[in-house]
Amino acid sequence: MRPTVGGQGRLLMAMLLHCLVVLEVCGRAGAFTLLSPFSYSSLSFKNLLNSVLLSSNANLAGSGRNLKSDILEDASLITPKLIRKYGYPSETHTVVTKDGYILEMHRIPKKGAQPVLLMHGILDTSATWVLMGPKSGLGYMLSNLGYDVWMGNSRGNRYSKNHTSLNSDYQEFWDFTFHEMGKYDLPANIDYILSKTGYEQLHYIGHSQGTAIFWVLCSEQPSYTQKITSMHALAPIAYIHDMKSPLFRTLVLFLDFLTAATRMLRITEFMPNTKFLVDHSQVVCHDNAMTQDVCSNILFLVAGYNSEQLNKTMLPVMLSHTPSGASIKQLEHFGQLMKSGHFRKFDRGYLRNQLEYNRITPPDYDLSRVKVPVALYYSVNDLLVSTTGVDRLARELPNVIDKYLVPMERFNHLDFLWAIDVKPLVYNRLVRNVRRVENHRAKLTANLASYLAMQLQRQHLRQQMQQQMMEVLPSNVHLPHGFGLGMEFTTSVTSESPPATIAATSTATATTTTTEDALMDEDGVLTTTSSTESAA
């Protein structure tokens, strides 16, 4: 069926708009001089774009007058203000990493409560956990359940673009991949949270890249596994060689060329969050815009098609907060993972690999060091994470407590954050797993406390017994070491004194030994077995 003339005109306008947006984004991405005439400061570009928007959305009557005020406001607010708008307390904290990056964390505080750290994926921010509102946002849900919620921001996004000595305009600032996020960012965040709250451990929840950097942390600094109660991986990233996304598979085909081109042109930042994107996503993607389908299809192209779970009304909010900037080198690293089929460190080339890693190929991350309880949540229609990749990841992780395939065929990569039914489909199970780990830890602690109390009681009784025996026995009778634990003792008799005798009813013969072994059954239930042996 051929489109009508009006339909063709609208399609052309939408395509033109999309091209202009792409040009603008690329023009803002870094020192890309070929596209600099399309910068936001160009009045001619702004006028051209505004005329396209107004002509293609005549019903707006003034570029946005009929938009819902809440949507417009939520699209413009930064994360702390967005949280406070909906009646929740909010705090902003800054952390400095060992290599000088200044990171911003956002908190929904709950004094004295168990801390939880939420970590976003690539091109995303802390806002992703709250932008869908109190009914759907995981940050709000965890706060309502009594947790102290901390939301991190990886280096390079809009909230973490500061450094102690480098400016984000410098190429050196962007010389990082997700490896540095796992090696430096996460340790700084975790240590700060535990220091601030007084807790020894926290729960960790990551999405996409937020899971990859956790594997890096445990591989590079396994001591940090002692600081994690449980890890919950939404759309877990590790083995992505069979990623289904046509966009990214095409990029991988030209990875070497694109890498050389970006270095030659000194492009270091990808898809920053600009005022241009925030302003115009509100106009292009709202409910009355004929171009709204362009916005939704961009998301579907990247993450997987699922119109059933996409709240289109919230598109201006989603696309105002995301994308929010990343290093070109991050994308290059992920491209290397797709191409190699390994989950390994950044490939610097044969010579530099030899200098950096003492081998010509980069080493794989050691997933056997991820000894914390891990729950994996994944889906069939995720274009960025394959089921086979998750299967391989699960086989290599030593302590997987749950491997959950979302029971919806079209559930995609971004649905783990923004789906209409994400709460019943994913978050309820996630919370059950969190509680399950906590209950198990509580049982272990209770059993350990009981065992220690019993040992102390036995020691006290033994000391009392020894004291009583010393009072009644002749001086030439020596109690052996360990008396009271069912051990026999001997007497020492001198030639000047009569032999001492001990009645057969001595307390030593009636002493029993009790041992307790904590066992875990297949359902994760802690059981205790006791055995009693007579010393007689």
PDB file of C-alpha atoms in Angstrom, residues 182-411:
ATOM      1  CA  GLY A 182      35.194  -0.690  37.567  1.00  0.00           C
ATOM      2  CA  LYS A 183      38.738  -0.117  38.783  1.00  0.00           C
ATOM      3  CA  TYR A 184      38.330   3.409  40.185  1.00  0.00           C
ATOM      4  CA  ASP A 185      34.728   4.664  40.183  1.00  0.00           C
ATOM      5  CA  LEU A 186      33.011   1.773  41.962  1.00  0.00           C
ATOM      6  CA  PRO A 187      35.591   1.409  44.767  1.00  0.00           C
ATOM      7  CA  ALA A 188      35.329   5.136  45.466  1.00  0.00           C
ATOM      8  CA  ASN A 189      31.516   5.001  45.539  1.00  0.00           C
ATOM      9  CA  ILE A 190      31.346   1.861  47.694  1.00  0.00           C
ATOM     10  CA  ASP A 191      33.898   3.079  50.234  1.00  0.00           C
ATOM     11  CA  TYR A 192      32.168   6.436  50.520  1.00  0.00           C
ATOM     12  CA  ILE A 193      28.721   4.890  51.072  1.00  0.00           C
ATOM     13  CA  LEU A 194      29.931   2.429  53.715  1.00  0.00           C
ATOM     14  CA  SER A 195      31.867   5.166  55.486  1.00  0.00           C
ATOM     15  CA  LYS A 196      28.874   7.474  55.457  1.00  0.00           C
ATOM     16  CA  THR A 197      26.331   4.884  56.620  1.00  0.00           C
ATOM     17  CA  GLY A 198      28.433   2.834  59.018  1.00  0.00           C
ATOM     18  CA  TYR A 199      27.465  -0.427  57.300  1.00  0.00           C
ATOM     19  CA  GLU A 200      30.001  -3.083  56.354  1.00  0.00           C
ATOM     20  CA  GLN A 201      28.170  -4.238  53.200  1.00  0.00           C
ATOM     21  CA  LEU A 202      25.690  -2.972  50.622  1.00  0.00           C
ATOM     22  CA  HIS A 203      23.441  -4.397  47.914  1.00  0.00           C
ATOM     23  CA  TYR A 204      24.432  -3.604  44.329  1.00  0.00           C
ATOM     24  CA  ILE A 205      22.015  -3.304  41.396  1.00  0.00           C
ATOM     25  CA  GLY A 206      23.353  -2.579  37.916  1.00  0.00           C
ATOM     26  CA  HIS A 207      21.907  -2.257  34.453  1.00  0.00           C
ATOM     27  CA  SER A 208      23.842  -3.072  31.260  1.00  0.00           C
ATOM     28  CA  GLN A 209      27.264  -1.389  31.554  1.00  0.00           C
ATOM     29  CA  GLY A 210      26.551  -1.090  35.282  1.00  0.00           C
ATOM     30  CA  THR A 211      26.896  -4.884  35.463  1.00  0.00           C
ATOM     31  CA  ALA A 212      30.081  -5.023  33.364  1.00  0.00           C
ATOM     32  CA  ILE A 213      31.922  -2.607  35.638  1.00  0.00           C
ATOM     33  CA  PHE A 214      30.975  -4.762  38.637  1.00  0.00           C
ATOM     34  CA  TRP A 215      32.605  -7.810  37.049  1.00  0.00           C
ATOM     35  CA  VAL A 216      35.683  -5.648  36.430  1.00  0.00           C
ATOM     36  CA  LEU A 217      35.754  -4.523  40.071  1.00  0.00           C
ATOM     37  CA  CYS A 218      35.629  -8.077  41.428  1.00  0.00           C
ATOM     38  CA  SER A 219      38.223  -9.293  38.929  1.00  0.00           C
ATOM     39  CA  GLU A 220      40.667  -6.464  39.593  1.00  0.00           C
ATOM     40  CA  GLN A 221      40.045  -6.012  43.327  1.00  0.00           C
ATOM     41  CA  PRO A 222      38.460  -9.208  44.713  1.00  0.00           C
ATOM     42  CA  SER A 223      38.660  -7.882  48.280  1.00  0.00           C
ATOM     43  CA  TYR A 224      35.623  -5.736  47.473  1.00  0.00           C
ATOM     44  CA  THR A 225      33.437  -8.842  47.315  1.00  0.00           C
ATOM     45  CA  GLN A 226      33.531  -8.709  51.137  1.00  0.00           C
ATOM     46  CA  LYS A 227      31.703  -5.383  50.953  1.00  0.00           C
ATOM     47  CA  ILE A 228      28.794  -6.612  48.810  1.00  0.00           C
ATOM     48  CA  THR A 229      25.783  -8.440  50.259  1.00  0.00           C
ATOM     49  CA  SER A 230      24.300  -9.302  46.863  1.00  0.00           C
ATOM     50  CA  MET A 231      24.537  -8.237  43.229  1.00  0.00           C
ATOM     51  CA  HIS A 232      21.549  -7.968  40.883  1.00  0.00           C
ATOM     52  CA  ALA A 233      22.345  -7.726  37.172  1.00  0.00           C
ATOM     53  CA  LEU A 234      19.650  -6.287  34.879  1.00  0.00           C
ATOM     54  CA  ALA A 235      20.472  -7.072  31.229  1.00  0.00           C
ATOM     55  CA  PRO A 236      23.959  -8.302  32.206  1.00  0.00           C
ATOM     56  CA  ILE A 237      26.829  -7.414  29.882  1.00  0.00           C
ATOM     57  CA  ALA A 238      29.892  -9.645  29.456  1.00  0.00           C
ATOM     58  CA  TYR A 239      29.832 -11.886  26.387  1.00  0.00           C
ATOM     59  CA  ILE A 240      28.236  -9.905  23.560  1.00  0.00           C
ATOM     60  CA  HIS A 241      29.779 -11.408  20.419  1.00  0.00           C
ATOM     61  CA  ASP A 242      26.335 -12.532  19.209  1.00  0.00           C
ATOM     62  CA  MET A 243      24.572  -9.242  19.960  1.00  0.00           C
ATOM     63  CA  LYS A 244      21.520  -8.979  17.688  1.00  0.00           C
ATOM     64  CA  SER A 245      21.373  -5.198  17.263  1.00  0.00           C
ATOM     65  CA  PRO A 246      21.735  -4.449  13.534  1.00  0.00           C
ATOM     66  CA  LEU A 247      23.033  -0.983  14.352  1.00  0.00           C
ATOM     67  CA  PHE A 248      25.890  -2.161  16.546  1.00  0.00           C
ATOM     68  CA  ARG A 249      26.716  -5.175  14.397  1.00  0.00           C
ATOM     69  CA  THR A 250      27.157  -2.797  11.464  1.00  0.00           C
ATOM     70  CA  LEU A 251      29.386  -0.534  13.536  1.00  0.00           C
ATOM     71  CA  VAL A 252      31.576  -3.482  14.473  1.00  0.00           C
ATOM     72  CA  LEU A 253      32.161  -4.258  10.805  1.00  0.00           C
ATOM     73  CA  PHE A 254      33.768  -0.833  10.467  1.00  0.00           C
ATOM     74  CA  LEU A 255      35.301  -0.716  13.958  1.00  0.00           C
ATOM     75  CA  ASP A 256      38.893  -0.288  12.804  1.00  0.00           C
ATOM     76  CA  PHE A 257      37.979   2.476  10.357  1.00  0.00           C
ATOM     77  CA  LEU A 258      35.779   4.287  12.903  1.00  0.00           C
ATOM     78  CA  THR A 259      38.493   4.043  15.545  1.00  0.00           C
ATOM     79  CA  ALA A 260      41.075   5.561  13.215  1.00  0.00           C
ATOM     80  CA  ALA A 261      38.651   8.269  12.061  1.00  0.00           C
ATOM     81  CA  THR A 262      37.682   9.392  15.568  1.00  0.00           C
ATOM     82  CA  ARG A 263      41.312   9.583  16.620  1.00  0.00           C
ATOM     83  CA  MET A 264      42.303  11.529  13.532  1.00  0.00           C
ATOM     84  CA  LEU A 265      39.428  13.975  14.028  1.00  0.00           C
ATOM     85  CA  ARG A 266      40.060  14.068  17.807  1.00  0.00           C
ATOM     86  CA  ILE A 267      36.473  13.074  18.616  1.00  0.00           C
ATOM     87  CA  THR A 268      36.467  11.939  22.246  1.00  0.00           C
ATOM     88  CA  GLU A 269      32.906  12.342  23.552  1.00  0.00           C
ATOM     89  CA  PHE A 270      29.817  10.592  22.232  1.00  0.00           C
ATOM     90  CA  MET A 271      26.227  11.851  22.523  1.00  0.00           C
ATOM     91  CA  PRO A 272      26.551  14.476  25.283  1.00  0.00           C
ATOM     92  CA  ASN A 273      23.464  15.813  27.018  1.00  0.00           C
ATOM     93  CA  THR A 274      22.953  19.268  25.491  1.00  0.00           C
ATOM     94  CA  LYS A 275      20.357  21.986  25.891  1.00  0.00           C
ATOM     95  CA  PHE A 276      19.463  21.393  22.274  1.00  0.00           C
ATOM     96  CA  LEU A 277      18.468  17.784  22.910  1.00  0.00           C
ATOM     97  CA  VAL A 278      16.533  18.650  26.060  1.00  0.00           C
ATOM     98  CA  ASP A 279      14.605  21.509  24.445  1.00  0.00           C
ATOM     99  CA  HIS A 280      13.701  19.799  21.213  1.00  0.00           C
ATOM    100  CA  SER A 281      12.961  16.310  22.541  1.00  0.00           C
ATOM    101  CA  GLN A 282      10.089  17.930  24.421  1.00  0.00           C
ATOM    102  CA  VAL A 283       8.648  19.158  21.129  1.00  0.00           C
ATOM    103  CA  VAL A 284       9.511  16.268  18.845  1.00  0.00           C
ATOM    104  CA  CYS A 285       8.474  13.387  21.126  1.00  0.00           C
ATOM    105  CA  HIS A 286       5.305  14.513  22.896  1.00  0.00           C
ATOM    106  CA  ASP A 287       1.910  12.868  22.500  1.00  0.00           C
ATOM    107  CA  ASN A 288       0.566  15.263  19.846  1.00  0.00           C
ATOM    108  CA  ALA A 289       3.694  15.299  17.699  1.00  0.00           C
ATOM    109  CA  MET A 290       3.554  13.509  14.393  1.00  0.00           C
ATOM    110  CA  THR A 291       7.257  12.790  14.896  1.00  0.00           C
ATOM    111  CA  GLN A 292       6.685  10.858  18.136  1.00  0.00           C
ATOM    112  CA  ASP A 293       7.026   7.557  16.308  1.00  0.00           C
ATOM    113  CA  VAL A 294      10.495   8.619  15.167  1.00  0.00           C
ATOM    114  CA  CYS A 295      11.495   8.937  18.831  1.00  0.00           C
ATOM    115  CA  SER A 296      10.096   5.559  19.800  1.00  0.00           C
ATOM    116  CA  ASN A 297      11.616   3.848  16.771  1.00  0.00           C
ATOM    117  CA  ILE A 298      15.057   5.196  17.672  1.00  0.00           C
ATOM    118  CA  LEU A 299      14.729   3.441  21.038  1.00  0.00           C
ATOM    119  CA  PHE A 300      13.426   0.261  19.402  1.00  0.00           C
ATOM    120  CA  LEU A 301      16.313   0.254  16.908  1.00  0.00           C
ATOM    121  CA  VAL A 302      18.808   0.226  19.755  1.00  0.00           C
ATOM    122  CA  ALA A 303      17.058  -1.875  22.405  1.00  0.00           C
ATOM    123  CA  GLY A 304      14.421  -4.041  20.686  1.00  0.00           C
ATOM    124  CA  TYR A 305      10.828  -3.482  19.599  1.00  0.00           C
ATOM    125  CA  ASN A 306       8.160  -3.508  22.319  1.00  0.00           C
ATOM    126  CA  SER A 307       5.499  -0.862  21.800  1.00  0.00           C
ATOM    127  CA  GLU A 308       3.234  -2.622  24.304  1.00  0.00           C
ATOM    128  CA  GLN A 309       5.498  -1.690  27.228  1.00  0.00           C
ATOM    129  CA  LEU A 310       6.566   1.783  26.064  1.00  0.00           C
ATOM    130  CA  ASN A 311       4.859   4.693  27.781  1.00  0.00           C
ATOM    131  CA  LYS A 312       5.028   7.123  24.854  1.00  0.00           C
ATOM    132  CA  THR A 313       3.805  10.009  26.976  1.00  0.00           C
ATOM    133  CA  MET A 314       7.083   9.802  28.903  1.00  0.00           C
ATOM    134  CA  LEU A 315       9.291   9.920  25.787  1.00  0.00           C
ATOM    135  CA  PRO A 316      10.196  13.614  26.249  1.00  0.00           C
ATOM    136  CA  VAL A 317      11.402  12.791  29.776  1.00  0.00           C
ATOM    137  CA  MET A 318      13.351   9.704  28.703  1.00  0.00           C
ATOM    138  CA  LEU A 319      15.089  11.436  25.804  1.00  0.00           C
ATOM    139  CA  SER A 320      15.822  14.592  27.786  1.00  0.00           C
ATOM    140  CA  HIS A 321      17.782  12.657  30.395  1.00  0.00           C
ATOM    141  CA  THR A 322      19.255  10.094  27.988  1.00  0.00           C
ATOM    142  CA  PRO A 323      21.660  10.121  26.156  1.00  0.00           C
ATOM    143  CA  SER A 324      23.940  11.829  28.607  1.00  0.00           C
ATOM    144  CA  GLY A 325      27.445  11.413  27.273  1.00  0.00           C
ATOM    145  CA  ALA A 326      30.115   8.737  27.116  1.00  0.00           C
ATOM    146  CA  SER A 327      33.684   8.309  25.984  1.00  0.00           C
ATOM    147  CA  ILE A 328      34.299   7.198  22.410  1.00  0.00           C
ATOM    148  CA  LYS A 329      36.805   4.787  23.919  1.00  0.00           C
ATOM    149  CA  GLN A 330      33.987   3.108  25.874  1.00  0.00           C
ATOM    150  CA  LEU A 331      32.208   2.287  22.635  1.00  0.00           C
ATOM    151  CA  GLU A 332      35.469   1.082  21.137  1.00  0.00           C
ATOM    152  CA  HIS A 333      35.987  -1.289  24.062  1.00  0.00           C
ATOM    153  CA  PHE A 334      32.498  -2.766  23.694  1.00  0.00           C
ATOM    154  CA  GLY A 335      33.123  -3.126  19.977  1.00  0.00           C
ATOM    155  CA  GLN A 336      36.259  -5.112  20.749  1.00  0.00           C
ATOM    156  CA  LEU A 337      34.250  -7.453  22.979  1.00  0.00           C
ATOM    157  CA  MET A 338      31.764  -8.057  20.171  1.00  0.00           C
ATOM    158  CA  LYS A 339      34.518  -8.715  17.689  1.00  0.00           C
ATOM    159  CA  SER A 340      36.661 -10.991  19.878  1.00  0.00           C
ATOM    160  CA  GLY A 341      34.005 -12.969  21.716  1.00  0.00           C
ATOM    161  CA  HIS A 342      35.931 -12.423  24.961  1.00  0.00           C
ATOM    162  CA  PHE A 343      35.188 -10.412  28.076  1.00  0.00           C
ATOM    163  CA  ARG A 344      38.604  -8.855  28.471  1.00  0.00           C
ATOM    164  CA  LYS A 345      40.613  -5.687  28.930  1.00  0.00           C
ATOM    165  CA  PHE A 346      41.040  -2.984  26.307  1.00  0.00           C
ATOM    166  CA  ASP A 347      43.064  -4.041  23.271  1.00  0.00           C
ATOM    167  CA  ARG A 348      45.808  -1.444  22.774  1.00  0.00           C
ATOM    168  CA  GLY A 349      47.564  -3.182  19.892  1.00  0.00           C
ATOM    169  CA  TYR A 350      50.334  -5.774  19.928  1.00  0.00           C
ATOM    170  CA  LEU A 351      53.170  -3.535  21.118  1.00  0.00           C
ATOM    171  CA  ARG A 352      51.265  -1.618  23.770  1.00  0.00           C
ATOM    172  CA  ASN A 353      49.600  -4.837  24.965  1.00  0.00           C
ATOM    173  CA  GLN A 354      53.056  -6.287  25.519  1.00  0.00           C
ATOM    174  CA  LEU A 355      54.063  -3.243  27.560  1.00  0.00           C
ATOM    175  CA  GLU A 356      50.790  -3.012  29.492  1.00  0.00           C
ATOM    176  CA  TYR A 357      49.840  -6.683  29.961  1.00  0.00           C
ATOM    177  CA  ASN A 358      53.123  -8.484  29.182  1.00  0.00           C
ATOM    178  CA  ARG A 359      51.342 -10.341  26.367  1.00  0.00           C
ATOM    179  CA  ILE A 360      50.255  -9.502  22.827  1.00  0.00           C
ATOM    180  CA  THR A 361      46.529  -9.970  23.510  1.00  0.00           C
ATOM    181  CA  PRO A 362      44.648  -8.431  26.437  1.00  0.00           C
ATOM    182  CA  PRO A 363      43.835 -10.761  29.343  1.00  0.00           C
ATOM    183  CA  ASP A 364      40.299 -11.879  30.123  1.00  0.00           C
ATOM    184  CA  TYR A 365      38.602 -10.685  33.282  1.00  0.00           C
ATOM    185  CA  ASP A 366      38.513 -13.429  35.909  1.00  0.00           C
ATOM    186  CA  LEU A 367      34.823 -14.020  36.618  1.00  0.00           C
ATOM    187  CA  SER A 368      35.627 -16.765  39.122  1.00  0.00           C
ATOM    188  CA  ARG A 369      36.532 -13.963  41.541  1.00  0.00           C
ATOM    189  CA  VAL A 370      32.937 -12.694  41.618  1.00  0.00           C
ATOM    190  CA  LYS A 371      32.131 -14.691  44.745  1.00  0.00           C
ATOM    191  CA  VAL A 372      29.159 -12.626  45.913  1.00  0.00           C
ATOM    192  CA  PRO A 373      25.584 -13.927  45.453  1.00  0.00           C
ATOM    193  CA  VAL A 374      24.545 -12.842  41.939  1.00  0.00           C
ATOM    194  CA  ALA A 375      21.061 -12.764  40.391  1.00  0.00           C
ATOM    195  CA  LEU A 376      20.798 -12.417  36.589  1.00  0.00           C
ATOM    196  CA  TYR A 377      17.719 -10.925  34.900  1.00  0.00           C
ATOM    197  CA  TYR A 378      17.526 -11.103  31.114  1.00  0.00           C
ATOM    198  CA  SER A 379      15.103 -11.295  28.181  1.00  0.00           C
ATOM    199  CA  VAL A 380      14.761 -12.823  24.734  1.00  0.00           C
ATOM    200  CA  ASN A 381      14.129  -9.602  22.804  1.00  0.00           C
ATOM    201  CA  ASP A 382      17.120  -7.702  24.179  1.00  0.00           C
ATOM    202  CA  LEU A 383      19.108  -6.677  21.095  1.00  0.00           C
ATOM    203  CA  LEU A 384      22.194  -5.865  23.187  1.00  0.00           C
ATOM    204  CA  VAL A 385      22.309  -8.952  25.437  1.00  0.00           C
ATOM    205  CA  SER A 386      21.824 -12.465  24.052  1.00  0.00           C
ATOM    206  CA  THR A 387      20.495 -15.422  26.003  1.00  0.00           C
ATOM    207  CA  THR A 388      23.557 -17.469  25.010  1.00  0.00           C
ATOM    208  CA  GLY A 389      25.814 -14.744  26.376  1.00  0.00           C
ATOM    209  CA  VAL A 390      23.954 -14.817  29.694  1.00  0.00           C
ATOM    210  CA  ASP A 391      24.132 -18.632  29.757  1.00  0.00           C
ATOM    211  CA  ARG A 392      27.913 -18.472  29.362  1.00  0.00           C
ATOM    212  CA  LEU A 393      28.181 -15.767  32.010  1.00  0.00           C
ATOM    213  CA  ALA A 394      26.115 -17.831  34.447  1.00  0.00           C
ATOM    214  CA  ARG A 395      28.383 -20.846  33.945  1.00  0.00           C
ATOM    215  CA  GLU A 396      31.481 -18.815  34.793  1.00  0.00           C
ATOM    216  CA  LEU A 397      30.124 -16.997  37.837  1.00  0.00           C
ATOM    217  CA  PRO A 398      30.682 -19.079  40.991  1.00  0.00           C
ATOM    218  CA  ASN A 399      27.621 -18.036  43.037  1.00  0.00           C
ATOM    219  CA  VAL A 400      24.515 -17.457  40.887  1.00  0.00           C
ATOM    220  CA  ILE A 401      21.441 -17.523  43.113  1.00  0.00           C
ATOM    221  CA  ASP A 402      18.889 -16.766  40.381  1.00  0.00           C
ATOM    222  CA  LYS A 403      18.872 -16.750  36.580  1.00  0.00           C
ATOM    223  CA  TYR A 404      15.583 -15.200  35.556  1.00  0.00           C
ATOM    224  CA  LEU A 405      14.298 -14.983  31.986  1.00  0.00           C
ATOM    225  CA  VAL A 406      11.552 -12.358  31.880  1.00  0.00           C
ATOM    226  CA  PRO A 407       8.321 -14.105  30.808  1.00  0.00           C
ATOM    227  CA  MET A 408       7.508 -11.665  28.015  1.00  0.00           C
ATOM    228  CA  GLU A 409       8.708 -12.375  24.493  1.00  0.00           C
ATOM    229  CA  ARG A 410       9.143  -8.715  23.486  1.00  0.00           C
ATOM    230  CA  PHE A 411      10.725  -7.427  26.698  1.00  0.00           C
TER     231      PHE A 411
END
